[in-house]
mmCIF file of C-alpha atoms in Angstrom:
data_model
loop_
_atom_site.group_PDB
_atom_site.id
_atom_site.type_symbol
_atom_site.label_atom_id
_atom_site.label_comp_id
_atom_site.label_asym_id
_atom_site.label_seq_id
_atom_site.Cartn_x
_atom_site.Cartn_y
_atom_site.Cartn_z
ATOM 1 C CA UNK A 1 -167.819 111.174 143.929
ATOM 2 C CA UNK A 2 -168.399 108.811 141.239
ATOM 3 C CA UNK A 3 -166.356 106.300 139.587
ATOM 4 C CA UNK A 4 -165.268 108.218 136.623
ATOM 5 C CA UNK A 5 -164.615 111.366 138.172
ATOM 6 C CA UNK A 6 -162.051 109.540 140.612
ATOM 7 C CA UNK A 7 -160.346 108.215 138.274
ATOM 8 C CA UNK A 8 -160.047 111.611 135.894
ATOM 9 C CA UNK A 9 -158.859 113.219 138.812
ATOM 10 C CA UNK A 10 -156.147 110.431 139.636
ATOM 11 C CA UNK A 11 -155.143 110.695 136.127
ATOM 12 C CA UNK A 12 -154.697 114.511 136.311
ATOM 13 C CA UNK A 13 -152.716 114.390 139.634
ATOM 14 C CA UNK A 14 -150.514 112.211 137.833
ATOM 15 C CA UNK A 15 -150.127 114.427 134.843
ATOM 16 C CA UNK A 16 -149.265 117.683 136.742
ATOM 17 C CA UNK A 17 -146.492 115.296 138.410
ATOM 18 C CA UNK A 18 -145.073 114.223 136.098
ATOM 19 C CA UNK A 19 -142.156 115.433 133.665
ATOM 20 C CA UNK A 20 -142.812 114.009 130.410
ATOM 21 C CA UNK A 21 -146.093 112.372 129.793
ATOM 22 C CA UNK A 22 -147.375 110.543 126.180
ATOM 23 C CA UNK A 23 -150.730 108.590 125.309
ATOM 24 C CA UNK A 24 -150.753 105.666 123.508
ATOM 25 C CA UNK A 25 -153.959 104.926 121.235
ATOM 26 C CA UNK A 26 -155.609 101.973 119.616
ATOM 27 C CA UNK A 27 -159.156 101.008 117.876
ATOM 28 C CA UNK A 28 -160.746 101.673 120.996
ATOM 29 C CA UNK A 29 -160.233 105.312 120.570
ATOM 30 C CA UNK A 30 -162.112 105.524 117.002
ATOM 31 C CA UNK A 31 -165.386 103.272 117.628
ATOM 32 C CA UNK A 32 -166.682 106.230 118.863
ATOM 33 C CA UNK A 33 -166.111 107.642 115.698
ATOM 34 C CA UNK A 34 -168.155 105.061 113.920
ATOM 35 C CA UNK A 35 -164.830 102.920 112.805
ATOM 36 C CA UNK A 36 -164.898 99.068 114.517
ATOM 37 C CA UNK A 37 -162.533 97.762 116.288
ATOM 38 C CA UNK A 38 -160.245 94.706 115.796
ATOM 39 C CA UNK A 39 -160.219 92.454 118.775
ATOM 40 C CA UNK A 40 -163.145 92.996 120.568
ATOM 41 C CA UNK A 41 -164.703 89.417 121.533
ATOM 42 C CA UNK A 42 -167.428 88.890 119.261
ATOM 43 C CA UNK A 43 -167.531 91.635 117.336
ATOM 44 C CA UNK A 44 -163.680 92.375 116.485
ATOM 45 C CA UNK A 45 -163.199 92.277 112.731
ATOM 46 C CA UNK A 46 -160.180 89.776 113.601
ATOM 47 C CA UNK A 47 -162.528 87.460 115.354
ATOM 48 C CA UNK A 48 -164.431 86.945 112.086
ATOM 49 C CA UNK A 49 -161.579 86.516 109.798
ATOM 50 C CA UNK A 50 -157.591 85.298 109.782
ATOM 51 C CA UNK A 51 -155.968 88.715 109.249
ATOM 52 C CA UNK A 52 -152.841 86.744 107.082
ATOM 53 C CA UNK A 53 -155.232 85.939 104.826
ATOM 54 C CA UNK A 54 -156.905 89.347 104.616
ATOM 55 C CA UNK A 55 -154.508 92.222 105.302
ATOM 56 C CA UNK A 56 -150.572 91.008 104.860
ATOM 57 C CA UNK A 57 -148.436 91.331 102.459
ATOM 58 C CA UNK A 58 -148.661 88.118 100.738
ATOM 59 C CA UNK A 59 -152.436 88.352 100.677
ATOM 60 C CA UNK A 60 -151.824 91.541 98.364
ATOM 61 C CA UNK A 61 -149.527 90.101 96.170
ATOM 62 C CA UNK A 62 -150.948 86.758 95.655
ATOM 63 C CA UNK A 63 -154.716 88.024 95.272
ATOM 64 C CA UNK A 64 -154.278 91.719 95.015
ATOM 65 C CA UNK A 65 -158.330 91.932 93.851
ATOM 66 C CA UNK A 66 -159.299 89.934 96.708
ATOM 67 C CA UNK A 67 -157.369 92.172 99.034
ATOM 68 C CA UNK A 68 -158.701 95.643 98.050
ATOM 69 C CA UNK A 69 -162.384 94.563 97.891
ATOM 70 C CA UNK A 70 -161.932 93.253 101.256
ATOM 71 C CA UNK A 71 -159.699 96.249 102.319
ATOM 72 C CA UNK A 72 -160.571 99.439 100.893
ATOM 73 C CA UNK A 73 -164.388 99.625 101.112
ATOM 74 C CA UNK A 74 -163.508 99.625 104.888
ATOM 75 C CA UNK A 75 -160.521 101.948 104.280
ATOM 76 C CA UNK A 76 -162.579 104.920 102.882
ATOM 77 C CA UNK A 77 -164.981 104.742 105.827
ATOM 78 C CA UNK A 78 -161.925 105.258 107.605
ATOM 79 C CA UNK A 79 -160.756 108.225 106.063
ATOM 80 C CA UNK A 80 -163.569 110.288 105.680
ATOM 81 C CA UNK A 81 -164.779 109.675 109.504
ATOM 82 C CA UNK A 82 -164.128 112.234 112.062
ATOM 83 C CA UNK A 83 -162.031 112.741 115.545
ATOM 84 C CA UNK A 84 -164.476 112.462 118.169
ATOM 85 C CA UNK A 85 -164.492 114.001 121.681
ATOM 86 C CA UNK A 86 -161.245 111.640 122.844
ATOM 87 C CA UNK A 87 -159.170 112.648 120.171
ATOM 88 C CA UNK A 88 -159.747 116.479 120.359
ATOM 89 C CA UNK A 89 -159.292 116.276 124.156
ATOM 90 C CA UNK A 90 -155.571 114.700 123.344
ATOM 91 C CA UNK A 91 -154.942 117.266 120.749
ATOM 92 C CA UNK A 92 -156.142 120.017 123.471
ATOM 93 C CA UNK A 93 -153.672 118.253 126.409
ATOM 94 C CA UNK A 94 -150.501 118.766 123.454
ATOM 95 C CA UNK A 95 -151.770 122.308 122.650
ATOM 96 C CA UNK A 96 -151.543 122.878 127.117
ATOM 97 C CA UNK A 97 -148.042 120.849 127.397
ATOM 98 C CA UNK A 98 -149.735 118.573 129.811
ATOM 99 C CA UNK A 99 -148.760 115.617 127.208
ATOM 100 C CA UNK A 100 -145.450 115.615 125.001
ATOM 101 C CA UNK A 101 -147.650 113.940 121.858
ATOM 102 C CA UNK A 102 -149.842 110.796 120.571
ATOM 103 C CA UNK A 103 -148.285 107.215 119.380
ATOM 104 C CA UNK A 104 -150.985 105.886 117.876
ATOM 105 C CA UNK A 105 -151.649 102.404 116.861
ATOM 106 C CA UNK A 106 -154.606 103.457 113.913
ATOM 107 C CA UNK A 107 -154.250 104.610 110.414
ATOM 108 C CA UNK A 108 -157.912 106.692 110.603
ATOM 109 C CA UNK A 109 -155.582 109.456 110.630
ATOM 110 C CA UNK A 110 -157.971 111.087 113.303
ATOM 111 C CA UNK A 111 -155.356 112.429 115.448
ATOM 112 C CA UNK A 112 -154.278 114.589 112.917
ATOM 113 C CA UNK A 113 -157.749 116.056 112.058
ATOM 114 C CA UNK A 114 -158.027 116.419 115.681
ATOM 115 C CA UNK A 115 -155.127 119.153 115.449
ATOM 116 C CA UNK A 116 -152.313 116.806 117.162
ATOM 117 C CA UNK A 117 -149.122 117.789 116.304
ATOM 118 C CA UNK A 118 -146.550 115.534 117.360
ATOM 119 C CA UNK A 119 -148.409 112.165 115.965
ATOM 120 C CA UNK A 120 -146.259 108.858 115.742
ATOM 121 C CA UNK A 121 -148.322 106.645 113.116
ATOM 122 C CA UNK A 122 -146.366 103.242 114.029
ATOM 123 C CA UNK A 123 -148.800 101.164 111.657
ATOM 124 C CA UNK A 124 -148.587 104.130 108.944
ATOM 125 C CA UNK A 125 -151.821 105.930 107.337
ATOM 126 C CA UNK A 126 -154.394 106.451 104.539
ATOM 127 C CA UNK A 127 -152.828 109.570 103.318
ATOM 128 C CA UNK A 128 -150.850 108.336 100.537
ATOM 129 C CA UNK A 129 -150.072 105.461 98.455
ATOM 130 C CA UNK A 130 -147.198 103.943 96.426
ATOM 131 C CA UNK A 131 -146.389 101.748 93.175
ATOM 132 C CA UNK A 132 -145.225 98.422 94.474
ATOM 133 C CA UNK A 133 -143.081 98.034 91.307
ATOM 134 C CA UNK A 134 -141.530 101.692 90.714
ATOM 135 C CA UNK A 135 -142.041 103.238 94.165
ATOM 136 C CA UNK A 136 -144.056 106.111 92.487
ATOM 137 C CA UNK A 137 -146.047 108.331 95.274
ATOM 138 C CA UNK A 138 -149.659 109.048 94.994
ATOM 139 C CA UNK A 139 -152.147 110.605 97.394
ATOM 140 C CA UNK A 140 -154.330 107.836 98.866
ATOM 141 C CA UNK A 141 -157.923 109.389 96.669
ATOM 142 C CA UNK A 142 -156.267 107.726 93.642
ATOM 143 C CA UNK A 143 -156.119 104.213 94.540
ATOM 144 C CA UNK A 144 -160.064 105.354 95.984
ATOM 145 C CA UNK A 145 -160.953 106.963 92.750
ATOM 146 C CA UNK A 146 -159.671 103.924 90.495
ATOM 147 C CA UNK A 147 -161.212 101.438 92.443
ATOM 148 C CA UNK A 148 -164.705 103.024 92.267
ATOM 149 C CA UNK A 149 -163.987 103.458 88.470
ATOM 150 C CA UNK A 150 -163.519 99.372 88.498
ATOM 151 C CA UNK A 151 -159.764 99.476 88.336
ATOM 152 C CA UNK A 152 -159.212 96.262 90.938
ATOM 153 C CA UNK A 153 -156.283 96.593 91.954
ATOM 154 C CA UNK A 154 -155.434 99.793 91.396
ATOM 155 C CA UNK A 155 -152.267 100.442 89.032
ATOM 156 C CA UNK A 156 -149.692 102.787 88.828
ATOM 157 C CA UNK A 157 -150.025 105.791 86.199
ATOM 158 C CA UNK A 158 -146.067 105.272 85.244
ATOM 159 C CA UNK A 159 -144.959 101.637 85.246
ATOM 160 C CA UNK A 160 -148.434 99.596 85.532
ATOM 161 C CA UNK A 161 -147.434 98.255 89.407
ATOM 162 C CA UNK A 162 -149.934 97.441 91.677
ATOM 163 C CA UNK A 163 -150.405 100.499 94.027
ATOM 164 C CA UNK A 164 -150.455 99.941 97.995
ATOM 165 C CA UNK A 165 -151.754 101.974 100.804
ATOM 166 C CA UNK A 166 -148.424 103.380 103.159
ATOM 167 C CA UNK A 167 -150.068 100.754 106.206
ATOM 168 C CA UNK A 168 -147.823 98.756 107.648
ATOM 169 C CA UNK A 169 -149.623 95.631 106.570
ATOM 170 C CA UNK A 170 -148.898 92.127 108.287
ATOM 171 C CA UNK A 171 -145.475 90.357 107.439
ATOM 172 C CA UNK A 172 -144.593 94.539 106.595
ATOM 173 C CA UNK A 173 -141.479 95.888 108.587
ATOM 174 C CA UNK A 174 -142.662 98.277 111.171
ATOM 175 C CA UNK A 175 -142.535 101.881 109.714
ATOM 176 C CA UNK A 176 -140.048 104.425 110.623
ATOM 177 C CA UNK A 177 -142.796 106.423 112.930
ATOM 178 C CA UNK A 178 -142.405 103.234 115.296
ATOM 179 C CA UNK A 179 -138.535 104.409 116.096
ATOM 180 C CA UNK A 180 -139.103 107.392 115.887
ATOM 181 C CA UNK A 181 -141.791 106.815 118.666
ATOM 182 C CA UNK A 182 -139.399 104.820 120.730
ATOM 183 C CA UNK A 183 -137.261 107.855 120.649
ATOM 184 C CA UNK A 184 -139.703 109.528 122.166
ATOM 185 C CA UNK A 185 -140.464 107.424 124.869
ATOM 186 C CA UNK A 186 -137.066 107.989 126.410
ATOM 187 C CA UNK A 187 -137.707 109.442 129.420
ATOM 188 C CA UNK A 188 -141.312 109.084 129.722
ATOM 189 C CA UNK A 189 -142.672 109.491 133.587
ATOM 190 C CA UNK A 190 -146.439 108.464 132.407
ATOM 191 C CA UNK A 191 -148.063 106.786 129.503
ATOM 192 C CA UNK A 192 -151.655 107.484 129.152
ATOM 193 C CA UNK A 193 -152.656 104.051 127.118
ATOM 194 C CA UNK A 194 -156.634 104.761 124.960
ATOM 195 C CA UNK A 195 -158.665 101.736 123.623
ATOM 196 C CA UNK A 196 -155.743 99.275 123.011
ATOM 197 C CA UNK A 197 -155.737 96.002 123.833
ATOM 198 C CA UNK A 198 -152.214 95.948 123.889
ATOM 199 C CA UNK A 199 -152.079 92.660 122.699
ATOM 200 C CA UNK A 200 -150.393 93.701 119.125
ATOM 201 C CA UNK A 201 -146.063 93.342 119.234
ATOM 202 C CA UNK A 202 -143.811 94.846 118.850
ATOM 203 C CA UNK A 203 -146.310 97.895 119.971
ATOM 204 C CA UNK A 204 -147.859 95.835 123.082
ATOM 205 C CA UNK A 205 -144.229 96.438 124.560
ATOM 206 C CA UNK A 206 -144.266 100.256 124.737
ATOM 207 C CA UNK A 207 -145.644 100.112 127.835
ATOM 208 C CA UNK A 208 -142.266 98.836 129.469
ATOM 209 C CA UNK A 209 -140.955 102.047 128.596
ATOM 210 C CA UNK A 210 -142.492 104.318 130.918
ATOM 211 C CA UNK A 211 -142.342 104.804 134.530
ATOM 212 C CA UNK A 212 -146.126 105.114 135.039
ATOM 213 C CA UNK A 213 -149.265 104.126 133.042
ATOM 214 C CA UNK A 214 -153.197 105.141 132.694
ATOM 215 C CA UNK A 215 -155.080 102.415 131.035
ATOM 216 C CA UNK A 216 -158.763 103.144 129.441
ATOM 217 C CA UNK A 217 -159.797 100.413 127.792
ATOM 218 C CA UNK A 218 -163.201 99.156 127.504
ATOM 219 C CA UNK A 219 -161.912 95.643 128.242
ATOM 220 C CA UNK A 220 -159.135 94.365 130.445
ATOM 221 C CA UNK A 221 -155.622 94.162 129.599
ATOM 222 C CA UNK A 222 -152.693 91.949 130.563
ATOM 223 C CA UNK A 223 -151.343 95.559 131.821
ATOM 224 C CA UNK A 224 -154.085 96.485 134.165
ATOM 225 C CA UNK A 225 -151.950 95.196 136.927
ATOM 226 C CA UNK A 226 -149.279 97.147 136.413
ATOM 227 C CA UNK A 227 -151.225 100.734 136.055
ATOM 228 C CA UNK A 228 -151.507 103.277 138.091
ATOM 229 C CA UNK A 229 -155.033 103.963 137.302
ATOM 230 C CA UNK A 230 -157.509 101.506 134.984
ATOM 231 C CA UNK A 231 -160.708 102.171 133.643
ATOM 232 C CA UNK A 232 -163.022 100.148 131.818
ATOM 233 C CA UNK A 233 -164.950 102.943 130.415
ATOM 234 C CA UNK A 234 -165.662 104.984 126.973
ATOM 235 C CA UNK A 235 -163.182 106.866 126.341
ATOM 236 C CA UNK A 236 -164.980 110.252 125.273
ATOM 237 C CA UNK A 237 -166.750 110.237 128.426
ATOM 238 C CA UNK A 238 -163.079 110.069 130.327
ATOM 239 C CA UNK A 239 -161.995 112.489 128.233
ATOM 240 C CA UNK A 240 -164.207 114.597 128.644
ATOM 241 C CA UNK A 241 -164.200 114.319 132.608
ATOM 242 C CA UNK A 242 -160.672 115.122 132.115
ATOM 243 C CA UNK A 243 -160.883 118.357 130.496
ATOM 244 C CA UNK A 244 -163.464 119.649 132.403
ATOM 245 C CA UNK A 245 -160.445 118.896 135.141
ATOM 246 C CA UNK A 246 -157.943 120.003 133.494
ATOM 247 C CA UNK A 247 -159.607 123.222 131.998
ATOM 248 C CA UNK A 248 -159.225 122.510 128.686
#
């Protein structure tokens, strides 16, 4: 039997077991979707560049053109890429009851086009936007379309406010999807952790929460200790071992 197969079959043992069961997702889960990660050594867009000075809050408002040319190229690659094999798999496992629903780390929004239902965005998403100044709602294609009509930063049709994507940006709150996930993590027999480093607070402390983890990562985690299973693998091809397990 080899490696991967053991460990999809561990995993499912421990899913039929148990009660109440969540996954937890990070960058890892979209690169196979074509969208780079964050903290990979080497290549992790935070190893190249001090996220403070490129995606907080007081990078926006003290250079707000600096921000989006940096930001939103990057963003609409982000929105218009789609779930890949992982995702759909998680969005399967809801549709089956083997797994409650998805906190997710990543504002790709890819859960959701996967067909997940019960999606917890903690760092929000690239749905919508929103006047900084008046608060005024706007679906996320505006900010896109002013930008690629030269309008840098985008503004606000009513008051003339600088609009910002509904992220939770650095130096941002956390959004009310994080509670709400914490909510749902009361209770939870097994937390199926996807391609995070789980290195990011207050997130990185989910984990605590549940009785029993799965870690796929591609790299090792502070947590691997602590899991049940570990695998330092893809995670399409897990997932995809999985449901072939599962019969899904």
């Amino acid at each position: 039997m080899d490696f991967l197969r053991e460990i999809a079959l561990k995993t499912a043992d421990l899913i039929k077991r148990s009660g109440k069961t969540l996954a937890l997702t990070g960058a890892g889960i979209s690169t196979e979707s074509g969208i780079p990660d964050y903290r990979s050594k080497g290549t992790g867009l935070w190893e190249k560049y001090d996220p403070m000075s490129k995606a907080s809050l007081s990078a926006l408002i003290s250079d707000p053109v600096e921000f989006y040319n940096f930001n939103l190229p990057r963003w609409i690659k982000y929105a218009n890429a789609e779930p890949n094999t992982a995702h759909r798999v998680l969005a399967k496992m809801e549709e089956k009851n083997f797994i409650r629903g998805v906190i997710t780390q990543n504002i790709d929004g890819l859960h959701i086009k996967a067909g997940s239902r019960n999606v917890w965005e903690v760092h929000g998403h690239l749905r919508t936007c929103r006047c900084m100044g008046c608060n005024h709602k706007y679906d996320f294609s505006e900010a896109v379309r002013q930008f690629e009509d030269g309008i840098v930063p985008p503004k606000c049709k009513t008051c003339g406010g600088i609009l910002r994507p509904d992220v939770v940006l650095f130096e941002d709150p956390m959004s009310s999807d994080y509670y709400r996930a914490l909510e749902a993590l009361e209770g939870c027999e097994l937390l199926i952790v996807v391609g995070s480093s789980l290195q990011v607070y207050p997130v990185a402390d989910m984990p605590y929460l549940a009785r029993q983890m799965v870690i796929i990562n591609k790299e090792p985690t502070t947590f691997d200790s602590r899991a049940a299973v570990t695998a330092h693998c893809k995670a399409g091809e897990f997932f995809e071992e999985l449901a072939s397990i599962l019969k899904i």
